[in-house]
mmCIF file of C-alpha atoms in Angstrom:
data_model
loop_
_atom_site.group_PDB
_atom_site.id
_atom_site.type_symbol
_atom_site.label_atom_id
_atom_site.label_comp_id
_atom_site.label_asym_id
_atom_site.label_seq_id
_atom_site.Cartn_x
_atom_site.Cartn_y
_atom_site.Cartn_z
ATOM 1 C CA MET A 1 97.911 89.985 12.668
ATOM 2 C CA ASP A 2 94.684 89.503 10.770
ATOM 3 C CA ILE A 3 95.286 89.295 7.030
ATOM 4 C CA ARG A 4 92.713 92.086 6.595
ATOM 5 C CA VAL A 5 94.996 94.451 8.528
ATOM 6 C CA LEU A 6 97.715 93.701 6.009
ATOM 7 C CA GLU A 7 95.325 94.254 3.136
ATOM 8 C CA THR A 8 94.462 97.672 4.566
ATOM 9 C CA LEU A 9 98.166 98.485 4.912
ATOM 10 C CA PHE A 10 98.849 97.525 1.293
ATOM 11 C CA GLU A 11 95.866 99.583 0.143
ATOM 12 C CA LYS A 12 97.199 102.600 2.039
ATOM 13 C CA ILE A 13 100.640 102.135 0.467
ATOM 14 C CA ARG A 14 99.001 101.890 -2.949
ATOM 15 C CA ASN A 15 96.943 105.044 -2.421
ATOM 16 C CA TYR A 16 99.995 106.918 -1.150
ATOM 17 C CA CYS A 17 101.950 106.057 -4.293
ATOM 18 C CA LEU A 18 99.074 106.834 -6.647
ATOM 19 C CA GLU A 19 98.633 110.220 -4.979
ATOM 20 C CA GLY A 20 102.261 111.149 -5.647
ATOM 21 C CA GLY A 21 104.011 109.820 -2.548
ATOM 22 C CA ASP A 22 107.702 109.179 -3.166
ATOM 23 C CA LEU A 23 108.356 105.530 -2.309
ATOM 24 C CA LYS A 24 111.160 103.716 -4.107
ATOM 25 C CA THR A 25 111.645 100.742 -1.783
ATOM 26 C CA VAL A 26 109.542 99.220 0.989
ATOM 27 C CA ARG A 27 111.236 96.695 3.254
ATOM 28 C CA PHE A 28 109.041 94.572 5.510
ATOM 29 C CA VAL A 29 110.698 93.072 8.594
ATOM 30 C CA TRP A 30 108.567 90.271 10.048
ATOM 31 C CA HIS A 31 109.025 89.885 13.784
ATOM 32 C CA GLY A 32 106.928 89.552 16.901
ATOM 33 C CA GLY A 33 106.668 87.387 18.933
ATOM 34 C CA GLU A 34 107.878 84.537 16.810
ATOM 35 C CA PRO A 35 106.948 85.014 13.131
ATOM 36 C CA LEU A 36 107.470 81.339 12.253
ATOM 37 C CA PHE A 37 104.820 80.319 14.796
ATOM 38 C CA ILE A 38 102.059 81.321 12.379
ATOM 39 C CA ASN A 39 100.992 78.977 9.577
ATOM 40 C CA VAL A 40 102.888 79.494 6.317
ATOM 41 C CA SER A 41 99.559 80.095 4.531
ATOM 42 C CA PHE A 42 99.493 83.556 6.132
ATOM 43 C CA TYR A 43 102.624 84.584 4.236
ATOM 44 C CA TYR A 44 101.419 83.151 0.945
ATOM 45 C CA LYS A 45 98.175 85.119 1.315
ATOM 46 C CA MET A 46 100.264 88.204 2.064
ATOM 47 C CA LEU A 47 102.346 87.663 -1.073
ATOM 48 C CA ASP A 48 99.161 87.312 -3.134
ATOM 49 C CA LEU A 49 97.938 90.638 -1.729
ATOM 50 C CA GLN A 50 101.300 92.201 -2.502
ATOM 51 C CA GLU A 51 101.115 91.005 -6.087
ATOM 52 C CA ARG A 52 97.552 92.291 -6.503
ATOM 53 C CA LEU A 53 97.944 95.674 -4.826
ATOM 54 C CA LEU A 54 101.590 96.700 -5.121
ATOM 55 C CA SER A 55 103.177 94.986 -8.119
ATOM 56 C CA ASP A 56 102.244 97.655 -10.685
ATOM 57 C CA LEU A 57 103.524 100.666 -8.726
ATOM 58 C CA GLY A 58 107.202 100.468 -9.677
ATOM 59 C CA VAL A 59 108.133 100.135 -6.000
ATOM 60 C CA VAL A 60 110.727 97.576 -4.936
ATOM 61 C CA ILE A 61 109.287 95.337 -2.203
ATOM 62 C CA GLU A 62 111.661 93.352 0.001
ATOM 63 C CA HIS A 63 111.145 91.129 3.034
ATOM 64 C CA SER A 64 113.314 89.986 5.911
ATOM 65 C CA ILE A 65 112.464 88.114 9.079
ATOM 66 C CA GLN A 66 113.624 87.935 12.703
ATOM 67 C CA SER A 67 113.231 84.482 14.235
ATOM 68 C CA ASN A 68 114.569 82.351 17.081
ATOM 69 C CA LEU A 69 114.650 79.497 14.475
ATOM 70 C CA LEU A 70 113.214 76.938 16.892
ATOM 71 C CA LEU A 71 110.245 76.199 14.608
ATOM 72 C CA LEU A 72 112.221 76.073 11.375
ATOM 73 C CA ASN A 73 111.541 73.072 9.135
ATOM 74 C CA LYS A 74 111.676 72.228 5.423
ATOM 75 C CA GLU A 75 108.195 73.661 4.766
ATOM 76 C CA LYS A 76 109.254 76.992 6.253
ATOM 77 C CA ILE A 77 112.563 76.891 4.418
ATOM 78 C CA GLU A 78 110.601 76.762 1.149
ATOM 79 C CA LEU A 79 108.540 79.740 2.315
ATOM 80 C CA LEU A 80 111.659 81.716 3.219
ATOM 81 C CA LYS A 81 113.192 81.055 -0.181
ATOM 82 C CA ILE A 82 110.194 82.798 -1.724
ATOM 83 C CA LEU A 83 109.697 85.475 0.911
ATOM 84 C CA LEU A 84 113.304 86.626 1.162
ATOM 85 C CA LYS A 85 114.266 86.495 -2.510
ATOM 86 C CA ASN A 86 115.056 89.804 -4.183
ATOM 87 C CA LYS A 87 114.629 90.671 -7.834
ATOM 88 C CA ASN A 88 118.368 90.285 -8.443
ATOM 89 C CA GLY A 89 118.230 86.677 -7.225
ATOM 90 C CA THR A 90 119.889 87.289 -3.843
ATOM 91 C CA TYR A 91 118.244 86.593 -0.492
ATOM 92 C CA ASN A 92 117.807 88.891 2.478
ATOM 93 C CA ARG A 93 119.205 87.493 5.699
ATOM 94 C CA VAL A 94 117.243 85.697 8.376
ATOM 95 C CA GLY A 95 117.861 87.544 11.628
ATOM 96 C CA THR A 96 118.168 85.447 14.765
ATOM 97 C CA SER A 97 119.309 85.670 18.381
ATOM 98 C CA ILE A 98 121.520 83.441 20.477
ATOM 99 C CA ASP A 99 123.425 83.726 23.757
ATOM 100 C CA PRO A 100 126.555 81.730 24.675
ATOM 101 C CA VAL A 101 125.620 81.921 28.374
ATOM 102 C CA PRO A 102 123.479 78.871 29.278
ATOM 103 C CA GLY A 103 120.029 79.507 30.687
ATOM 104 C CA ILE A 104 119.524 83.001 29.277
ATOM 105 C CA ARG A 105 117.446 81.984 26.270
ATOM 106 C CA VAL A 106 115.006 79.276 27.316
ATOM 107 C CA VAL A 107 111.837 77.953 25.681
ATOM 108 C CA LYS A 108 109.858 75.256 27.464
ATOM 109 C CA GLY A 109 110.168 71.881 25.771
ATOM 110 C CA TYR A 110 113.321 72.727 23.790
ATOM 111 C CA ASP A 111 117.019 72.281 24.225
ATOM 112 C CA TYR A 112 117.403 75.835 22.948
ATOM 113 C CA GLU A 113 121.035 75.766 21.865
ATOM 114 C CA LYS A 114 120.869 72.329 20.199
ATOM 115 C CA LYS A 115 117.679 73.187 18.319
ATOM 116 C CA TRP A 116 119.115 76.557 17.295
ATOM 117 C CA PHE A 117 122.266 74.986 15.837
ATOM 118 C CA ASP A 118 120.225 72.278 14.084
ATOM 119 C CA SER A 119 118.097 74.983 12.467
ATOM 120 C CA LEU A 120 121.196 76.965 11.565
ATOM 121 C CA ALA A 121 122.523 73.925 9.720
ATOM 122 C CA LEU A 122 119.207 73.686 7.860
ATOM 123 C CA LEU A 123 119.490 77.339 6.859
ATOM 124 C CA ARG A 124 123.015 76.851 5.586
ATOM 125 C CA GLU A 125 122.093 73.738 3.611
ATOM 126 C CA SER A 126 119.330 75.702 1.889
ATOM 127 C CA GLY A 127 121.683 78.501 0.858
ATOM 128 C CA LEU A 128 119.955 81.126 3.010
ATOM 129 C CA GLN A 129 122.045 83.684 4.857
ATOM 130 C CA TYR A 130 121.559 84.741 8.436
ATOM 131 C CA GLY A 131 122.620 87.423 10.858
ATOM 132 C CA ALA A 132 122.851 86.949 14.619
ATOM 133 C CA ILE A 133 122.104 89.355 17.443
ATOM 134 C CA LEU A 134 123.564 89.224 20.930
ATOM 135 C CA VAL A 135 121.850 91.186 23.682
ATOM 136 C CA VAL A 136 124.779 92.064 25.931
ATOM 137 C CA HIS A 137 124.237 91.831 29.716
ATOM 138 C CA LYS A 138 126.285 91.616 32.916
ATOM 139 C CA HIS A 139 127.147 87.923 32.515
ATOM 140 C CA HIS A 140 129.135 88.751 29.383
ATOM 141 C CA LEU A 141 131.470 91.270 31.015
ATOM 142 C CA ALA A 142 133.841 88.661 32.480
ATOM 143 C CA ILE A 143 133.836 86.395 29.408
ATOM 144 C CA VAL A 144 134.358 88.794 26.495
ATOM 145 C CA ASP A 145 136.954 86.443 25.004
ATOM 146 C CA ARG A 146 134.459 83.539 25.055
ATOM 147 C CA VAL A 147 131.779 85.743 23.514
ATOM 148 C CA TYR A 148 134.180 86.756 20.752
ATOM 149 C CA SER A 149 135.193 83.136 20.060
ATOM 150 C CA PHE A 150 131.572 81.995 19.960
ATOM 151 C CA PHE A 151 130.451 84.530 17.363
ATOM 152 C CA SER A 152 133.598 84.439 15.257
ATOM 153 C CA SER A 153 133.095 80.670 14.965
ATOM 154 C CA LEU A 154 129.621 81.306 13.498
ATOM 155 C CA TYR A 155 131.043 83.280 10.599
ATOM 156 C CA ASP A 156 131.358 81.478 7.293
ATOM 157 C CA SER A 157 131.740 82.278 3.617
ATOM 158 C CA ASP A 158 127.975 82.865 3.411
ATOM 159 C CA GLY A 159 128.595 86.257 4.953
ATOM 160 C CA ALA A 160 126.880 85.907 8.323
ATOM 161 C CA ASN A 161 127.173 88.975 10.513
ATOM 162 C CA THR A 162 126.539 89.656 14.191
ATOM 163 C CA ARG A 163 125.098 92.726 15.872
ATOM 164 C CA PHE A 164 125.742 93.529 19.538
ATOM 165 C CA ASN A 165 123.134 95.533 21.483
ATOM 166 C CA PRO A 166 123.059 96.346 25.191
ATOM 167 C CA LEU A 167 120.079 95.003 27.117
ATOM 168 C CA TYR A 168 117.491 97.760 26.814
ATOM 169 C CA ASN A 169 115.157 98.826 29.604
ATOM 170 C CA SER A 170 112.030 98.096 27.595
ATOM 171 C CA GLY A 171 109.337 95.467 27.202
ATOM 172 C CA ARG A 172 109.727 92.426 29.463
ATOM 173 C CA ALA A 173 113.313 93.423 30.281
ATOM 174 C CA LYS A 174 111.861 95.978 32.703
ATOM 175 C CA THR A 175 110.611 93.198 34.989
ATOM 176 C CA LEU A 176 113.514 90.732 35.048
ATOM 177 C CA LYS A 177 113.772 88.805 38.310
ATOM 178 C CA THR A 178 117.552 89.183 38.275
ATOM 179 C CA ASP A 179 119.119 92.509 37.359
ATOM 180 C CA ILE A 180 121.512 91.814 34.523
ATOM 181 C CA HIS A 181 121.290 95.276 32.934
ATOM 182 C CA LEU A 182 124.552 97.034 32.124
ATOM 183 C CA THR A 183 125.545 100.489 33.250
ATOM 184 C CA PRO A 184 126.530 102.824 30.386
ATOM 185 C CA ARG A 185 130.218 102.558 31.356
ATOM 186 C CA GLU A 186 130.009 98.750 31.462
ATOM 187 C CA TRP A 187 128.628 98.820 27.925
ATOM 188 C CA GLY A 188 131.481 101.084 26.856
ATOM 189 C CA GLN A 189 134.069 98.806 28.447
ATOM 190 C CA PHE A 190 132.520 95.734 26.811
ATOM 191 C CA MET A 191 132.790 97.468 23.424
ATOM 192 C CA ILE A 192 136.429 98.377 24.067
ATOM 193 C CA ASP A 193 137.378 94.848 25.153
ATOM 194 C CA PHE A 194 135.525 93.287 22.232
ATOM 195 C CA TYR A 195 137.018 95.744 19.734
ATOM 196 C CA ARG A 196 140.552 94.924 20.923
ATOM 197 C CA LEU A 197 139.948 91.224 20.216
ATOM 198 C CA TRP A 198 138.445 92.073 16.827
ATOM 199 C CA GLU A 199 141.401 94.343 16.048
ATOM 200 C CA LYS A 200 143.912 91.659 17.045
ATOM 201 C CA ASP A 201 142.102 89.249 14.725
ATOM 202 C CA GLY A 202 142.457 91.584 11.740
ATOM 203 C CA LYS A 203 138.864 92.943 11.862
ATOM 204 C CA VAL A 204 137.839 90.193 9.450
ATOM 205 C CA TYR A 205 134.386 89.509 10.884
ATOM 206 C CA PRO A 206 131.401 91.800 10.172
ATOM 207 C CA PHE A 207 130.589 92.683 13.761
ATOM 208 C CA ILE A 208 128.145 95.576 14.223
ATOM 209 C CA PRO A 209 128.365 98.358 15.454
ATOM 210 C CA PHE A 210 132.159 98.066 15.358
ATOM 211 C CA GLN A 211 132.349 97.718 11.588
ATOM 212 C CA GLU A 212 129.996 100.683 11.096
ATOM 213 C CA TYR A 213 132.043 102.922 13.379
ATOM 214 C CA GLU A 214 135.252 101.755 11.726
ATOM 215 C CA GLU A 215 134.015 102.403 8.195
ATOM 216 C CA TYR A 216 132.732 105.834 9.093
ATOM 217 C CA HIS A 217 135.849 106.823 11.022
ATOM 218 C CA HIS A 218 138.378 105.705 8.414
ATOM 219 C CA ALA A 219 136.454 105.906 5.134
ATOM 220 C CA GLY A 220 133.566 108.272 5.754
ATOM 221 C CA LYS A 221 130.938 105.641 4.952
ATOM 222 C CA SER A 222 127.947 106.882 6.919
ATOM 223 C CA ARG A 223 125.426 104.048 6.711
ATOM 224 C CA MET A 224 124.860 103.958 10.453
ATOM 225 C CA SER A 225 122.296 101.719 12.119
ATOM 226 C CA CYS A 226 118.980 103.330 13.010
ATOM 227 C CA ASP A 227 119.981 104.098 16.609
ATOM 228 C CA SER A 228 122.983 106.164 15.488
ATOM 229 C CA SER A 229 121.798 107.647 12.210
ATOM 230 C CA GLY A 230 119.626 110.494 13.473
ATOM 231 C CA ARG A 231 117.242 109.729 10.611
ATOM 232 C CA CYS A 232 115.044 106.894 11.904
ATOM 233 C CA MET A 233 111.933 109.077 11.651
ATOM 234 C CA LYS A 234 112.495 109.181 7.869
ATOM 235 C CA THR A 235 113.061 105.465 7.377
ATOM 236 C CA HIS A 236 111.040 103.401 9.870
ATOM 237 C CA ALA A 237 107.482 102.574 10.851
ATOM 238 C CA GLY A 238 106.305 99.829 13.204
ATOM 239 C CA ILE A 239 102.881 98.312 12.469
ATOM 240 C CA ASP A 240 101.254 96.566 15.421
ATOM 241 C CA VAL A 241 98.775 93.697 15.038
ATOM 242 C CA ASP A 242 95.759 96.036 15.251
ATOM 243 C CA GLY A 243 97.149 98.427 12.624
ATOM 244 C CA SER A 244 98.493 100.956 15.127
ATOM 245 C CA VAL A 245 101.620 102.668 13.832
ATOM 246 C CA TYR A 246 104.605 103.551 15.996
ATOM 247 C CA LEU A 247 108.086 104.728 15.102
ATOM 248 C CA CYS A 248 109.491 101.182 14.989
ATOM 249 C CA GLY A 249 109.343 97.745 16.573
ATOM 250 C CA ARG A 250 111.056 98.968 19.738
ATOM 251 C CA SER A 251 108.501 101.755 20.089
ATOM 252 C CA MET A 252 105.707 99.185 19.976
ATOM 253 C CA ASP A 253 107.079 97.396 23.061
ATOM 254 C CA ASP A 254 106.330 100.392 25.293
ATOM 255 C CA LYS A 255 103.710 102.121 23.093
ATOM 256 C CA PHE A 256 106.028 105.059 22.446
ATOM 257 C CA LEU A 257 105.679 107.512 19.549
ATOM 258 C CA TYR A 258 102.235 106.607 18.257
ATOM 259 C CA MET A 259 101.746 107.827 14.656
ATOM 260 C CA GLY A 260 98.157 106.763 13.976
ATOM 261 C CA ASN A 261 96.335 103.667 12.752
ATOM 262 C CA ILE A 262 96.190 102.431 9.164
ATOM 263 C CA ALA A 263 92.466 101.745 9.554
ATOM 264 C CA THR A 264 91.699 105.420 10.191
ATOM 265 C CA HIS A 265 94.684 107.366 8.851
ATOM 266 C CA SER A 266 96.184 107.694 5.387
ATOM 267 C CA LEU A 267 99.853 106.897 4.933
ATOM 268 C CA LYS A 268 100.430 110.571 4.176
ATOM 269 C CA GLU A 269 98.923 111.502 7.551
ATOM 270 C CA ILE A 270 101.127 108.931 9.280
ATOM 271 C CA VAL A 271 104.279 110.095 7.482
ATOM 272 C CA ASN A 272 103.501 113.694 8.466
ATOM 273 C CA SER A 273 102.310 112.944 12.000
ATOM 274 C CA PRO A 274 103.219 115.386 14.797
ATOM 275 C CA GLU A 275 105.363 112.709 16.442
ATOM 276 C CA ARG A 276 107.645 112.578 13.402
ATOM 277 C CA ILE A 277 108.023 116.352 13.524
ATOM 278 C CA LYS A 278 108.960 116.070 17.207
ATOM 279 C CA LEU A 279 111.614 113.489 16.312
ATOM 280 C CA GLN A 280 113.146 115.745 13.676
ATOM 281 C CA ASN A 281 113.127 118.601 16.183
ATOM 282 C CA ARG A 282 114.816 116.338 18.740
ATOM 283 C CA VAL A 283 117.861 115.912 16.516
ATOM 284 C CA VAL A 284 118.175 119.666 15.994
ATOM 285 C CA PHE A 285 117.604 120.356 19.711
ATOM 286 C CA LEU A 286 120.259 117.881 20.858
ATOM 287 C CA LYS A 287 122.798 119.114 18.335
ATOM 288 C CA GLU A 288 122.347 122.707 19.510
ATOM 289 C CA SER A 289 122.099 122.023 23.244
ATOM 290 C CA LEU A 290 123.025 118.862 25.171
ATOM 291 C CA CYS A 291 125.349 117.562 22.428
ATOM 292 C CA ARG A 292 126.641 120.947 21.247
ATOM 293 C CA GLN A 293 130.114 120.439 22.681
ATOM 294 C CA CYS A 294 130.373 116.753 21.761
ATOM 295 C CA LYS A 295 132.993 116.093 19.104
ATOM 296 C CA TRP A 296 131.485 112.665 18.404
ATOM 297 C CA TRP A 297 128.058 113.937 17.295
ATOM 298 C CA ALA A 298 128.393 112.563 13.746
ATOM 299 C CA TYR A 299 129.008 109.054 15.148
ATOM 300 C CA CYS A 300 125.893 108.965 17.340
ATOM 301 C CA HIS A 301 123.392 111.829 16.690
ATOM 302 C CA GLY A 302 122.172 111.633 20.254
ATOM 303 C CA GLY A 303 121.184 107.975 20.081
ATOM 304 C CA CYS A 304 117.832 106.231 19.856
ATOM 305 C CA PRO A 305 114.763 108.300 20.850
ATOM 306 C CA ASN A 306 113.208 105.208 22.457
ATOM 307 C CA GLU A 307 116.097 105.206 24.926
ATOM 308 C CA SER A 308 115.413 108.850 25.828
ATOM 309 C CA LEU A 309 111.783 107.992 26.557
ATOM 310 C CA SER A 310 112.476 104.693 28.325
ATOM 311 C CA TYR A 311 115.176 105.983 30.660
ATOM 312 C CA PHE A 312 114.291 109.677 31.032
ATOM 313 C CA ASP A 313 110.623 109.938 29.981
ATOM 314 C CA THR A 314 111.370 112.748 27.521
ATOM 315 C CA LEU A 315 112.587 113.197 23.953
ATOM 316 C CA ALA A 316 114.701 116.138 25.138
ATOM 317 C CA ALA A 317 117.450 113.792 26.342
ATOM 318 C CA LYS A 318 120.341 112.024 24.696
ATOM 319 C CA SER A 319 120.784 108.277 24.838
ATOM 320 C CA ASN A 320 121.253 106.546 28.178
ATOM 321 C CA TRP A 321 124.306 104.878 26.606
ATOM 322 C CA CYS A 322 126.063 108.175 25.873
ATOM 323 C CA ALA A 323 128.768 107.760 28.560
ATOM 324 C CA GLY A 324 129.592 104.274 27.291
ATOM 325 C CA ARG A 325 129.875 105.407 23.679
ATOM 326 C CA LEU A 326 132.082 108.334 24.693
ATOM 327 C CA LEU A 327 134.347 105.950 26.601
ATOM 328 C CA PHE A 328 134.599 103.747 23.515
ATOM 329 C CA PHE A 329 135.196 106.567 21.000
ATOM 330 C CA ASN A 330 137.735 108.380 23.173
ATOM 331 C CA THR A 331 139.648 105.158 23.859
ATOM 332 C CA ILE A 332 139.601 103.627 20.374
ATOM 333 C CA PHE A 333 139.503 106.556 17.955
ATOM 334 C CA LYS A 334 140.881 109.384 20.168
ATOM 335 C CA GLU A 335 139.730 112.127 17.780
ATOM 336 C CA PRO A 336 136.844 112.161 15.267
ATOM 337 C CA ARG A 337 137.477 112.099 11.537
ATOM 338 C CA GLU A 338 137.729 115.466 9.848
ATOM 339 C CA LEU A 339 134.554 116.149 7.939
ATOM 340 C CA SER A 340 134.853 117.373 4.365
ATOM 341 C CA GLU A 341 132.641 120.197 3.114
ATOM 342 C CA LYS A 342 130.760 117.617 1.037
ATOM 343 C CA THR A 343 130.046 115.483 4.116
ATOM 344 C CA ILE A 344 128.929 118.502 6.150
ATOM 345 C CA SER A 345 126.601 119.600 3.345
ATOM 346 C CA PHE A 346 125.087 116.085 3.143
ATOM 347 C CA ALA A 347 124.593 115.982 6.926
ATOM 348 C CA MET A 348 122.816 119.333 6.951
ATOM 349 C CA ARG A 349 120.474 118.249 4.142
ATOM 350 C CA ALA A 350 119.657 115.091 6.103
ATOM 351 C CA LEU A 351 118.614 117.206 9.090
#
């Protein structure tokens, strides 16, 4: 991304705030591509722009980053200590991806796993926290116990967490030479098998989405991830390298849900774009039609809209993974939690 695109973005955020837009916190997630491939000077220029254009607005600015870690070195560690530091002195996590199945994640010229673990050690030595992501595919179905052991061994007192996502039918995953995509029921069975191991182990590790479902089911804590919250249109925006705005990073992969361009649209126009209205209507439509009889609505909200578009070419569809989630919820939780009047009122206001 050209630094001038970022400058335009910051100017649009500034104008939005000065014109009365209600922004309390802006969180930038740097991803790509590989965000550590670019020279560190890019990020220092960005931070200078942030200081010049956003520092006097009373808006909290935070940064996180998603990296394969293969290019991590001491120079970039020093950058991350500045980039990821919050006002309270804590650091946002570095997100990263790894797969315990050999040959899945490969970069020419690298022993991927060795380099990844070397970089992880460098992160830990620096005091930075990290979170891992596993993209679950067919090769994992027969080795759930190995998968569980691998990621539980990564946990340490620094608070590392792991998120498990099924392999989505988007981006380059649409053209894989070998079909390793899961069926919805295979995803549901993987979640059940993994949950049973987690349960047997005392649920001590912060594994997502299991921890989120557990906290909501037993304690009513409703901080769901974006794909289950039903509110992503209120919280996310994906900015492509040319300034084009989509719903999120996943939307950018397939050019779904285009909201405008920061070069030609104000932030107010982007926030109020017709696509965002469609997304709000989608939640209401699903709740009153396809998901009307589903007792697990509050746990899922119809799933990610990108999945509806990727698998069914329409927003008027629930997630492709619906059958798998139902299998998981019906097996593990049996019945949904009873919603209090306060929770119902909050949910209706959110819609």
